[in-house]
JSON list of C-alpha atoms in Angstrom, two decimals:
[
{"chain": "A", "resi": 1, "resn": "MET", "atom": "CA", "xyz": [-10.46, 175.69, 91.54]},
{"chain": "A", "resi": 2, "resn": "LYS", "atom": "CA", "xyz": [-6.89, 175.22, 92.45]},
{"chain": "A", "resi": 3, "resn": "TRP", "atom": "CA", "xyz": [-6.90, 178.13, 94.77]},
{"chain": "A", "resi": 4, "resn": "LEU", "atom": "CA", "xyz": [-9.49, 176.54, 96.76]},
{"chain": "A", "resi": 5, "resn": "ASP", "atom": "CA", "xyz": [-7.54, 173.36, 97.15]},
{"chain": "A", "resi": 6, "resn": "TYR", "atom": "CA", "xyz": [-4.81, 175.70, 98.25]},
{"chain": "A", "resi": 7, "resn": "THR", "atom": "CA", "xyz": [-6.82, 177.96, 100.79]},
{"chain": "A", "resi": 8, "resn": "LEU", "atom": "CA", "xyz": [-8.38, 174.59, 102.30]},
{"chain": "A", "resi": 9, "resn": "LEU", "atom": "CA", "xyz": [-5.10, 172.76, 102.61]},
{"chain": "A", "resi": 10, "resn": "THR", "atom": "CA", "xyz": [-3.24, 175.58, 104.45]},
{"chain": "A", "resi": 11, "resn": "LEU", "atom": "CA", "xyz": [-6.43, 175.84, 106.69]},
{"chain": "A", "resi": 12, "resn": "ALA", "atom": "CA", "xyz": [-6.27, 172.38, 107.47]},
{"chain": "A", "resi": 13, "resn": "ILE", "atom": "CA", "xyz": [-2.50, 172.50, 108.12]},
{"chain": "A", "resi": 14, "resn": "ILE", "atom": "CA", "xyz": [-3.31, 175.09, 110.71]},
{"chain": "A", "resi": 15, "resn": "GLY", "atom": "CA", "xyz": [-5.51, 173.02, 112.40]},
{"chain": "A", "resi": 16, "resn": "CYS", "atom": "CA", "xyz": [-2.96, 170.46, 112.24]},
{"chain": "A", "resi": 17, "resn": "ILE", "atom": "CA", "xyz": [-0.51, 172.56, 113.66]},
{"chain": "A", "resi": 18, "resn": "ASN", "atom": "CA", "xyz": [-3.08, 173.60, 116.63]},
{"chain": "A", "resi": 19, "resn": "TRP", "atom": "CA", "xyz": [-3.79, 170.07, 117.29]},
{"chain": "A", "resi": 20, "resn": "GLY", "atom": "CA", "xyz": [0.22, 169.05, 117.51]},
{"chain": "A", "resi": 21, "resn": "LEU", "atom": "CA", "xyz": [0.44, 172.22, 119.76]},
{"chain": "A", "resi": 22, "resn": "ILE", "atom": "CA", "xyz": [-2.23, 170.78, 122.18]},
{"chain": "A", "resi": 23, "resn": "GLY", "atom": "CA", "xyz": [-1.04, 167.16, 121.82]},
{"chain": "A", "resi": 24, "resn": "PHE", "atom": "CA", "xyz": [2.54, 167.89, 122.71]},
{"chain": "A", "resi": 25, "resn": "PHE", "atom": "CA", "xyz": [2.28, 171.05, 124.90]},
{"chain": "A", "resi": 26, "resn": "GLN", "atom": "CA", "xyz": [-1.44, 171.43, 126.01]},
{"chain": "A", "resi": 27, "resn": "PHE", "atom": "CA", "xyz": [-1.58, 174.71, 124.41]},
{"chain": "A", "resi": 28, "resn": "ASP", "atom": "CA", "xyz": [-4.29, 175.90, 122.31]},
{"chain": "A", "resi": 29, "resn": "LEU", "atom": "CA", "xyz": [-3.08, 178.41, 119.71]},
{"chain": "A", "resi": 30, "resn": "ILE", "atom": "CA", "xyz": [-6.73, 179.42, 118.99]},
{"chain": "A", "resi": 31, "resn": "LYS", "atom": "CA", "xyz": [-8.32, 179.64, 122.55]},
{"chain": "A", "resi": 32, "resn": "PHE", "atom": "CA", "xyz": [-5.15, 181.88, 123.17]},
{"chain": "A", "resi": 33, "resn": "LEU", "atom": "CA", "xyz": [-5.67, 184.01, 120.46]},
{"chain": "A", "resi": 34, "resn": "PHE", "atom": "CA", "xyz": [-9.67, 184.29, 120.13]},
{"chain": "A", "resi": 35, "resn": "GLY", "atom": "CA", "xyz": [-10.93, 183.01, 123.54]},
{"chain": "A", "resi": 36, "resn": "ASN", "atom": "CA", "xyz": [-12.67, 180.37, 124.99]},
{"chain": "A", "resi": 37, "resn": "MET", "atom": "CA", "xyz": [-15.20, 178.93, 122.51]},
{"chain": "A", "resi": 38, "resn": "SER", "atom": "CA", "xyz": [-16.21, 182.53, 121.58]},
{"chain": "A", "resi": 39, "resn": "TRP", "atom": "CA", "xyz": [-18.05, 183.11, 118.42]},
{"chain": "A", "resi": 40, "resn": "PHE", "atom": "CA", "xyz": [-14.87, 184.05, 116.55]},
{"chain": "A", "resi": 41, "resn": "SER", "atom": "CA", "xyz": [-12.93, 181.12, 117.57]},
{"chain": "A", "resi": 42, "resn": "ARG", "atom": "CA", "xyz": [-15.76, 178.68, 117.26]},
{"chain": "A", "resi": 43, "resn": "ILE", "atom": "CA", "xyz": [-16.26, 179.81, 113.22]},
{"chain": "A", "resi": 44, "resn": "ILE", "atom": "CA", "xyz": [-12.70, 179.43, 113.02]},
{"chain": "A", "resi": 45, "resn": "TYR", "atom": "CA", "xyz": [-12.75, 175.53, 114.35]},
{"chain": "A", "resi": 46, "resn": "ALA", "atom": "CA", "xyz": [-16.01, 175.06, 111.95]},
{"chain": "A", "resi": 47, "resn": "ILE", "atom": "CA", "xyz": [-14.31, 176.49, 108.76]},
{"chain": "A", "resi": 48, "resn": "VAL", "atom": "CA", "xyz": [-11.23, 174.06, 109.62]},
{"chain": "A", "resi": 49, "resn": "GLY", "atom": "CA", "xyz": [-13.31, 171.21, 109.87]},
{"chain": "A", "resi": 50, "resn": "LEU", "atom": "CA", "xyz": [-15.18, 171.96, 106.82]},
{"chain": "A", "resi": 51, "resn": "SER", "atom": "CA", "xyz": [-12.10, 172.42, 104.97]},
{"chain": "A", "resi": 52, "resn": "GLY", "atom": "CA", "xyz": [-10.82, 168.72, 106.10]},
{"chain": "A", "resi": 53, "resn": "ILE", "atom": "CA", "xyz": [-14.22, 167.10, 105.27]},
{"chain": "A", "resi": 54, "resn": "TYR", "atom": "CA", "xyz": [-13.39, 168.98, 101.79]},
{"chain": "A", "resi": 55, "resn": "LEU", "atom": "CA", "xyz": [-10.10, 167.64, 101.16]},
{"chain": "A", "resi": 56, "resn": "ILE", "atom": "CA", "xyz": [-11.40, 164.18, 101.49]},
{"chain": "A", "resi": 57, "resn": "SER", "atom": "CA", "xyz": [-12.16, 164.54, 97.94]},
{"chain": "A", "resi": 58, "resn": "PHE", "atom": "CA", "xyz": [-8.45, 165.53, 97.35]},
{"chain": "A", "resi": 59, "resn": "PHE", "atom": "CA", "xyz": [-7.27, 161.91, 97.84]},
{"chain": "A", "resi": 60, "resn": "GLY", "atom": "CA", "xyz": [-9.59, 160.84, 95.05]},
{"chain": "A", "resi": 61, "resn": "ARG", "atom": "CA", "xyz": [-8.50, 163.85, 92.55]},
{"chain": "A", "resi": 62, "resn": "VAL", "atom": "CA", "xyz": [-4.65, 163.32, 93.31]},
{"chain": "A", "resi": 63, "resn": "ARG", "atom": "CA", "xyz": [-4.77, 159.34, 93.00]},
{"chain": "A", "resi": 64, "resn": "SER", "atom": "CA", "xyz": [-6.64, 160.22, 89.44]},
{"chain": "A", "resi": 65, "resn": "ALA", "atom": "CA", "xyz": [-4.12, 162.62, 88.32]},
{"chain": "A", "resi": 66, "resn": "MET", "atom": "CA", "xyz": [-1.12, 160.07, 89.01]},
{"chain": "A", "resi": 67, "resn": "GLU", "atom": "CA", "xyz": [-2.70, 157.13, 86.96]}
]
């Protein structure tokens, strides 16, 4: 299950970097690479969003591991 955590954490970090690029430079890397809301870019956005939702459970697991 650790591979899933690391994979989804990597996707969430990529999403965070993309949001940072949008915020600081008004540059959307996903849009640049895959087109403006093409089916592929929408899949990437959806997967990054789902990984973020899954990683909410990561907080509980980290906290219980520290106790």
